[in-house]
Amino acid sequence: MLRALAVDDEKPLLEELLYLLRSDPRVHSAEGASDATEALRRVTRALESGPDGPDRIDVVFLDIHMAGLTGLDIARLLAGFARPPLIVFVTAHEGFAVQAFDLKAVDYVLKPVRPERLAEAVRRACVQLGGPAGAPAAASGPPVRGRAPAAAGARPAPQPPQPPQPPLPAHRPVPEVTVADRAADQIAVELGGVTRFVAIADIAYVEAQGDYARLHTDGGSHLVRIPLSTLEQRWAARGFVRIHRRHLVALGRIDELRLDAGTTSVRVGAAELQVSRRHARELRDLLMRHATG
């Protein structure tokens, strides 16, 4: 069974990756590191303990874009060890695949990570290490009582004809119940395999982070796998406005509009957010209508 190390400097993404790895029965253990220094320290300790030691690491799941050393830098350093662990890159960027495989990476998994795609990376690592590669097979149907399994190559015994079955009674179609129907004023947030629901009314502003969006509330922040442009369209009727390519703000949560030397910004709670020039005039008009309406 694999002993894995996951490296990512974004805590929510690291926790989710660890949850998925620990859910795989082929993974004996999965530990996390939030930066290059910690990752290299753990790998060095693993190599010093030997291939059968308690700190052994078989495979490292590496993010690429991190503060300080990148995942590619870490992989180059690990390649200099006598018995380096296998490398699987886990990243939101497609453009580094050639460099990754030049570094003998086992796999290149794109974020957001799908469980079945990560399971395939685990399978490839198992193959490289010479262990069993397959995930547990899906359970087959229950055996039929009173019937022995047929011998290989034997013809199945003829079965008596079955009486015709009466047609099934017609049923009215059951309307599909979606999360949106059940919680129209909430958004689902996943963390470590646990789904929580955040009230949209509690969200002050949203910050773009690549293909993700970070929802900022008075009690903290939450990362979701939804682009900012999608939330802009979805929440326009709820009073959210785009003020910058990186920010979407709830109009009713803006405390101040500041004009200083030709630049515009807004204060939302303790945060001060820049307003781009292309959005500044529209935002001023919206705030005036909101204040007088």
XYZ file of N, CA and C in Angstrom, residues 50-213:
492
model
N 14.957 4.755 5.540
C 15.087 3.551 4.729
C 13.789 3.157 4.068
N 13.846 2.247 3.071
C 12.655 1.876 2.299
C 11.580 1.193 3.123
N 11.934 0.613 4.250
C 10.947 -0.051 5.102
C 10.709 0.700 6.401
N 11.211 1.925 6.482
C 11.082 2.691 7.720
C 9.685 3.247 7.911
N 9.376 3.692 9.123
C 8.041 4.200 9.426
C 7.707 5.512 8.713
N 8.737 6.239 8.271
C 8.510 7.523 7.605
C 8.590 7.412 6.083
N 8.537 6.201 5.561
C 8.688 5.994 4.115
C 7.651 6.802 3.327
N 8.070 7.382 2.208
C 7.166 8.067 1.276
C 7.363 7.449 -0.099
N 6.286 6.903 -0.653
C 6.363 6.274 -1.969
C 6.088 7.259 -3.096
N 5.175 8.190 -2.873
C 4.766 9.099 -3.942
C 4.428 10.459 -3.337
N 4.815 11.514 -4.067
C 4.535 12.892 -3.659
C 3.567 13.502 -4.672
N 2.444 14.023 -4.176
C 1.466 14.721 -5.010
C 1.743 16.219 -4.873
N 2.222 16.828 -5.954
C 2.803 18.171 -5.912
C 1.966 19.196 -6.669
N 1.615 20.285 -5.990
C 1.117 21.460 -6.699
C 2.301 22.119 -7.409
N 2.041 22.901 -8.436
C 3.141 23.557 -9.162
C 3.328 24.993 -8.703
N 2.262 25.795 -8.697
C 2.390 27.204 -8.313
C 2.284 27.338 -6.804
N 3.415 27.589 -6.157
C 3.461 27.799 -4.717
C 4.433 28.932 -4.425
N 4.271 29.531 -3.275
C 5.205 30.580 -2.859
C 6.589 29.977 -2.643
N 7.626 30.708 -3.021
C 8.980 30.165 -2.899
C 9.266 29.194 -4.025
N 9.776 28.030 -3.671
C 10.057 27.010 -4.681
C 8.759 26.485 -5.271
N 8.742 26.290 -6.584
C 7.568 25.707 -7.235
C 7.626 24.192 -7.139
N 6.530 23.560 -7.545
C 6.511 22.107 -7.566
C 7.546 21.530 -8.517
N 7.795 22.214 -9.627
C 8.827 21.758 -10.561
C 10.209 21.832 -9.913
N 10.457 22.892 -9.137
C 11.738 23.011 -8.428
C 11.919 21.871 -7.434
N 10.848 21.555 -6.705
C 10.926 20.461 -5.739
C 11.212 19.141 -6.443
N 10.543 18.914 -7.566
C 10.753 17.669 -8.305
C 12.201 17.556 -8.786
N 12.781 18.664 -9.233
C 14.189 18.623 -9.679
C 15.118 18.294 -8.514
N 14.822 18.846 -7.353
C 15.644 18.539 -6.182
C 15.497 17.069 -5.772
N 14.273 16.570 -5.803
C 14.055 15.166 -5.412
C 14.728 14.207 -6.394
N 14.836 14.626 -7.659
C 15.473 13.749 -8.652
C 16.939 13.500 -8.332
N 17.546 14.364 -7.519
C 18.948 14.183 -7.164
C 19.179 13.189 -6.041
N 18.094 12.731 -5.394
C 18.252 11.742 -4.329
C 18.508 10.361 -4.923
N 19.126 9.496 -4.109
C 19.441 8.139 -4.585
C 18.175 7.342 -4.855
N 17.185 7.441 -3.987
C 15.931 6.696 -4.169
C 14.768 7.685 -4.044
N 14.563 8.508 -5.049
C 13.512 9.529 -4.935
C 12.127 8.906 -4.976
N 11.157 9.531 -4.320
C 9.781 9.042 -4.427
C 9.208 9.359 -5.800
N 8.131 8.698 -6.151
C 7.428 9.008 -7.391
C 6.774 10.385 -7.264
N 6.549 11.025 -8.414
C 5.958 12.355 -8.432
C 4.670 12.335 -9.247
N 3.602 12.894 -8.671
C 2.361 13.169 -9.393
C 2.086 14.658 -9.230
N 2.000 15.390 -10.332
C 1.691 16.812 -10.249
C 0.173 16.999 -10.210
N -0.276 17.881 -9.330
C -1.693 18.220 -9.190
C -1.786 19.736 -9.298
N -2.305 20.242 -10.411
C -2.208 21.671 -10.696
C -3.412 22.148 -11.490
N -3.653 23.446 -11.445
C -4.723 24.051 -12.236
C -4.236 24.498 -13.608
N -2.963 24.293 -13.909
C -2.366 24.819 -15.145
C -1.940 23.678 -16.076
N -2.387 23.768 -17.325
C -2.054 22.730 -18.303
C -0.669 22.916 -18.914
N -0.129 24.122 -18.845
C 1.048 24.464 -19.633
C 2.361 23.863 -19.176
N 2.379 23.134 -18.051
C 3.640 22.592 -17.543
C 3.756 21.080 -17.736
N 2.843 20.501 -18.518
C 2.824 19.041 -18.650
C 4.119 18.508 -19.259
N 4.644 19.188 -20.280
C 5.870 18.700 -20.928
C 7.028 18.690 -19.928
N 7.190 19.780 -19.175
C 8.258 19.822 -18.171
C 8.046 18.761 -17.100
N 6.788 18.536 -16.740
C 6.491 17.548 -15.706
C 6.924 16.152 -16.134
N 6.606 15.782 -17.348
C 6.961 14.436 -17.797
C 8.449 14.323 -18.130
N 9.082 15.453 -18.457
C 10.547 15.435 -18.576
C 11.191 15.088 -17.244
N 10.493 15.420 -16.143
C 10.992 15.108 -14.805
C 10.527 13.733 -14.334
N 10.057 12.923 -15.283
C 9.647 11.531 -15.012
C 8.444 11.459 -14.074
N 7.525 12.431 -14.180
C 6.312 12.379 -13.363
C 5.470 11.168 -13.761
N 4.854 10.567 -12.777
C 3.974 9.421 -13.026
C 2.675 9.877 -13.671
N 2.185 11.050 -13.265
C 0.912 11.535 -13.796
C 0.833 13.043 -13.615
N -0.156 13.637 -14.283
C -0.360 15.082 -14.271
C -1.862 15.305 -14.142
N -2.314 15.634 -12.954
C -3.741 15.729 -12.644
C -4.135 17.197 -12.571
N -5.179 17.556 -13.298
C -5.632 18.950 -13.317
C -6.674 19.209 -12.235
N -6.584 20.400 -11.643
C -7.600 20.850 -10.695
C -8.758 21.474 -11.468
N -9.967 21.426 -10.958
C -10.371 20.764 -9.722
C -10.247 19.248 -9.845
N -9.771 18.630 -8.780
C -9.452 17.204 -8.809
C -10.731 16.384 -8.734
N -10.906 15.503 -9.725
C -12.029 14.570 -9.686
C -11.569 13.272 -9.022
N -12.373 12.704 -8.138
C -11.950 11.482 -7.427
C -11.509 10.364 -8.356
N -12.240 10.160 -9.466
C -11.868 9.063 -10.367
C -10.540 9.339 -11.068
N -10.234 10.637 -11.324
C -8.964 10.957 -11.976
C -7.804 10.757 -11.007
N -8.017 11.131 -9.738
C -6.972 10.905 -8.740
C -6.765 9.412 -8.514
N -7.849 8.636 -8.563
C -7.733 7.186 -8.407
C -6.878 6.579 -9.517
N -6.976 7.140 -10.719
C -6.142 6.654 -11.815
C -4.671 6.976 -11.562
N -4.382 8.153 -10.995
C -3.001 8.491 -10.656
C -2.459 7.534 -9.596
N -3.282 7.178 -8.625
C -2.865 6.208 -7.608
C -2.590 4.859 -8.260
N -3.436 4.476 -9.205
C -3.219 3.197 -9.907
C -1.872 3.191 -10.631
N -1.557 4.296 -11.298
C -0.288 4.362 -12.033
C 0.904 4.287 -11.074
N 0.761 4.932 -9.923
C 1.842 4.863 -8.936
C 2.009 3.429 -8.429
N 0.908 2.732 -8.198
C 0.980 1.334 -7.755
C 1.678 0.466 -8.796
N 1.372 0.702 -10.064
C 2.012 -0.067 -11.138
C 3.510 0.181 -11.142
N 3.909 1.443 -10.999
C 5.338 1.783 -10.993
C 6.073 1.093 -9.853
N 5.384 0.954 -8.718
C 6.014 0.352 -7.540
C 5.863 -1.163 -7.501
N 5.173 -1.713 -8.499
C 5.043 -3.161 -8.567
C 4.004 -3.746 -7.652
N 3.101 -2.904 -7.130
C 2.057 -3.407 -6.238
C 0.764 -3.613 -6.993
N -0.292 -4.081 -6.291
C -1.588 -4.245 -6.936
C -2.139 -2.902 -7.360
N -2.599 -2.806 -8.615
C -2.981 -1.513 -9.164
C -4.468 -1.255 -9.101
N -5.243 -2.280 -9.113
C -6.677 -2.082 -9.257
C -7.337 -1.638 -7.981
N -8.336 -0.765 -8.135
C -9.186 -0.426 -6.999
C -10.111 -1.587 -6.745
N -10.680 -1.718 -5.563
C -11.594 -2.815 -5.289
C -12.703 -2.870 -6.311
N -12.945 -4.054 -6.818
C -13.953 -4.214 -7.854
C -15.332 -3.961 -7.259
N -16.235 -3.488 -8.128
C -17.604 -3.268 -7.676
C -18.241 -4.600 -7.344
N -19.049 -4.586 -6.318
C -19.672 -5.832 -5.885
C -20.624 -6.326 -6.946
N -20.562 -7.637 -7.214
C -21.461 -8.218 -8.196
C -22.780 -8.514 -7.536
N -23.763 -8.892 -8.334
C -25.079 -9.186 -7.806
C -25.072 -10.429 -6.954
N -26.076 -10.636 -6.089
C -26.113 -11.797 -5.211
C -26.302 -13.070 -5.997
N -25.711 -14.205 -5.530
C -25.874 -15.453 -6.254
C -27.323 -15.914 -6.225
N -27.712 -16.641 -7.268
C -29.058 -17.183 -7.360
C -29.105 -18.484 -6.594
N -30.031 -18.610 -5.665
C -30.105 -19.798 -4.842
C -30.493 -21.006 -5.677
N -29.908 -22.141 -5.283
C -30.279 -23.391 -5.925
C -29.658 -23.595 -7.277
N -28.748 -22.742 -7.701
C -28.135 -22.899 -9.010
C -26.634 -22.877 -8.839
N -25.962 -23.946 -9.221
C -24.510 -24.028 -9.107
C -23.878 -23.264 -10.237
N -22.694 -22.701 -10.023
C -22.025 -21.985 -11.111
C -21.707 -22.922 -12.251
N -21.868 -22.441 -13.498
C -21.640 -23.277 -14.667
C -20.162 -23.495 -14.879
N -19.786 -24.680 -15.329
C -18.392 -24.972 -15.650
C -17.986 -24.196 -16.882
N -16.677 -23.929 -16.985
C -16.177 -23.174 -18.132
C -16.486 -23.910 -19.417
N -17.071 -23.241 -20.377
C -17.362 -23.827 -21.667
C -18.672 -24.590 -21.713
N -19.328 -24.760 -20.578
C -20.568 -25.529 -20.573
C -21.713 -24.659 -21.023
N -22.681 -25.318 -21.719
C -23.856 -24.574 -22.138
C -24.812 -24.409 -20.966
N -25.447 -23.279 -20.835
C -26.412 -23.118 -19.756
C -27.617 -24.025 -19.977
N -28.137 -24.560 -18.874
C -29.291 -25.446 -18.974
C -30.495 -24.653 -19.454
N -31.328 -25.273 -20.329
C -32.509 -24.551 -20.812
C -33.466 -24.247 -19.660
N -34.042 -23.080 -19.696
C -34.965 -22.653 -18.667
C -36.395 -22.778 -19.168
N -37.319 -23.143 -18.285
C -38.719 -23.231 -18.714
C -39.235 -21.857 -19.093
N -40.162 -21.829 -20.045
C -40.703 -20.527 -20.459
C -41.407 -19.839 -19.302
N -41.215 -18.548 -19.227
C -41.808 -17.755 -18.166
C -43.143 -17.182 -18.629
N -44.120 -17.143 -17.729
C -45.404 -16.543 -18.119
C -45.229 -15.056 -18.367
N -46.002 -14.506 -19.270
C -45.880 -13.064 -19.538
C -46.189 -12.251 -18.294
N -45.377 -11.218 -18.079
C -45.539 -10.359 -16.921
C -46.529 -9.238 -17.241
N -47.409 -8.921 -16.274
C -48.337 -7.811 -16.524
C -47.575 -6.503 -16.632
N -48.067 -5.582 -17.440
C -47.355 -4.289 -17.567
C -47.330 -3.560 -16.239
N -46.235 -2.847 -16.014
C -46.102 -2.069 -14.800
C -47.124 -0.947 -14.800
N -47.688 -0.635 -13.624
C -48.650 0.478 -13.575
C -47.965 1.799 -13.873
N -48.716 2.642 -14.557
C -48.160 3.949 -14.907
C -48.020 4.800 -13.661
N -46.934 5.539 -13.594
C -46.692 6.431 -12.462
C -46.545 7.840 -12.985
N -46.992 8.749 -12.208
C -46.754 10.139 -12.563
C -45.279 10.461 -12.398
N -44.720 11.239 -13.311
C -43.292 11.585 -13.168
C -43.048 12.339 -11.879
N -41.978 11.949 -11.209
C -41.614 12.604 -9.958
C -40.755 13.807 -10.280
N -41.145 15.005 -9.875
C -40.313 16.186 -10.201
C -38.957 16.083 -9.541
N -37.927 16.453 -10.284
C -36.567 16.408 -9.769
C -36.373 17.510 -8.738
N -35.875 17.132 -7.584
C -35.617 18.103 -6.523
C -34.125 18.395 -6.518
N -33.752 19.606 -6.775
C -32.344 19.989 -6.826
C -31.973 20.745 -5.569
N -30.657 20.921 -5.388
C -30.191 21.724 -4.254
C -30.717 23.142 -4.365
N -30.816 23.635 -5.613
C -31.315 25.002 -5.793
C -32.761 25.127 -5.324
N -33.584 24.051 -5.564
C -34.962 24.089 -5.097
C -35.026 24.039 -3.576
N -34.142 23.239 -2.982
C -34.189 23.037 -1.540
C -33.557 24.194 -0.789
N -32.546 24.802 -1.375
C -31.836 25.883 -0.668
C -31.510 26.986 -1.653
N -32.561 27.685 -2.103
C -32.379 28.695 -3.142
C -31.519 29.848 -2.686
N -31.439 30.067 -1.396
C -30.686 31.207 -0.881
C -29.342 30.805 -0.313
N -28.852 29.624 -0.674
C -27.585 29.134 -0.153
C -26.707 28.624 -1.276
N -25.425 28.476 -0.972
C -24.481 27.877 -1.909
C -23.727 26.777 -1.173
N -23.556 25.647 -1.848
C -22.870 24.511 -1.240
C -21.364 24.725 -1.286
N -20.714 24.466 -0.173
C -19.264 24.596 -0.044
C -18.723 23.274 0.462
N -17.774 22.675 -0.265
C -17.201 21.398 0.128
C -15.819 21.605 0.726
N -15.582 20.910 1.833
C -14.274 20.954 2.470
C -14.008 19.604 3.112
N -12.981 18.922 2.595
C -12.622 17.634 3.172
C -13.723 16.614 3.087
N -14.517 16.651 2.007
C -15.576 15.679 1.843
C -16.858 16.023 2.579
N -16.891 17.138 3.291
C -18.083 17.565 4.021
C -18.691 18.762 3.285
N -19.993 18.694 3.008
C -20.679 19.776 2.326
C -21.398 20.654 3.341
N -21.104 21.939 3.289
C -21.793 22.908 4.135
C -22.533 23.893 3.233
N -23.517 24.569 3.809
C -24.297 25.525 3.033
C -24.117 26.921 3.626
N -23.702 27.845 2.763
C -23.462 29.224 3.169
C -24.580 30.086 2.597
N -25.202 30.886 3.440
C -26.268 31.774 2.983
C -25.684 32.862 2.081
N -26.290 33.045 0.910
C -25.796 34.054 -0.025
C -25.892 35.449 0.603
N -26.897 35.661 1.452
C -27.043 36.957 2.115
C -25.886 37.254 3.056
N -25.148 36.225 3.473
C -24.009 36.439 4.372
C -22.721 36.769 3.628
N -22.734 36.671 2.312
C -21.521 36.887 1.523
C -21.371 38.370 1.209
N -20.246 38.951 1.608
C -19.997 40.382 1.379
C -19.375 40.619 0.011
N -18.385 39.801 -0.333
C -17.783 39.916 -1.659
C -17.124 38.595 -2.034
N -16.814 38.472 -3.321
C -16.239 37.253 -3.868
C -14.955 37.622 -4.592
N -13.937 36.794 -4.390
C -12.617 37.057 -4.977
C -12.251 35.930 -5.928
N -11.836 36.269 -7.133
C -11.431 35.262 -8.112
C -10.075 34.688 -7.737
N -9.956 33.354 -7.827
C -8.681 32.665 -7.620
C -8.556 31.576 -8.680
N -8.153 32.006 -9.890
C -8.065 31.070 -11.007
C -9.446 30.596 -11.407
N -9.618 29.278 -11.494
C -10.919 28.704 -11.820
C -11.802 28.568 -10.585
N -11.326 29.055 -9.454
C -12.071 28.991 -8.207
C -12.550 30.392 -7.842
N -13.397 30.457 -6.817
C -13.822 31.732 -6.253
C -13.825 31.602 -4.737
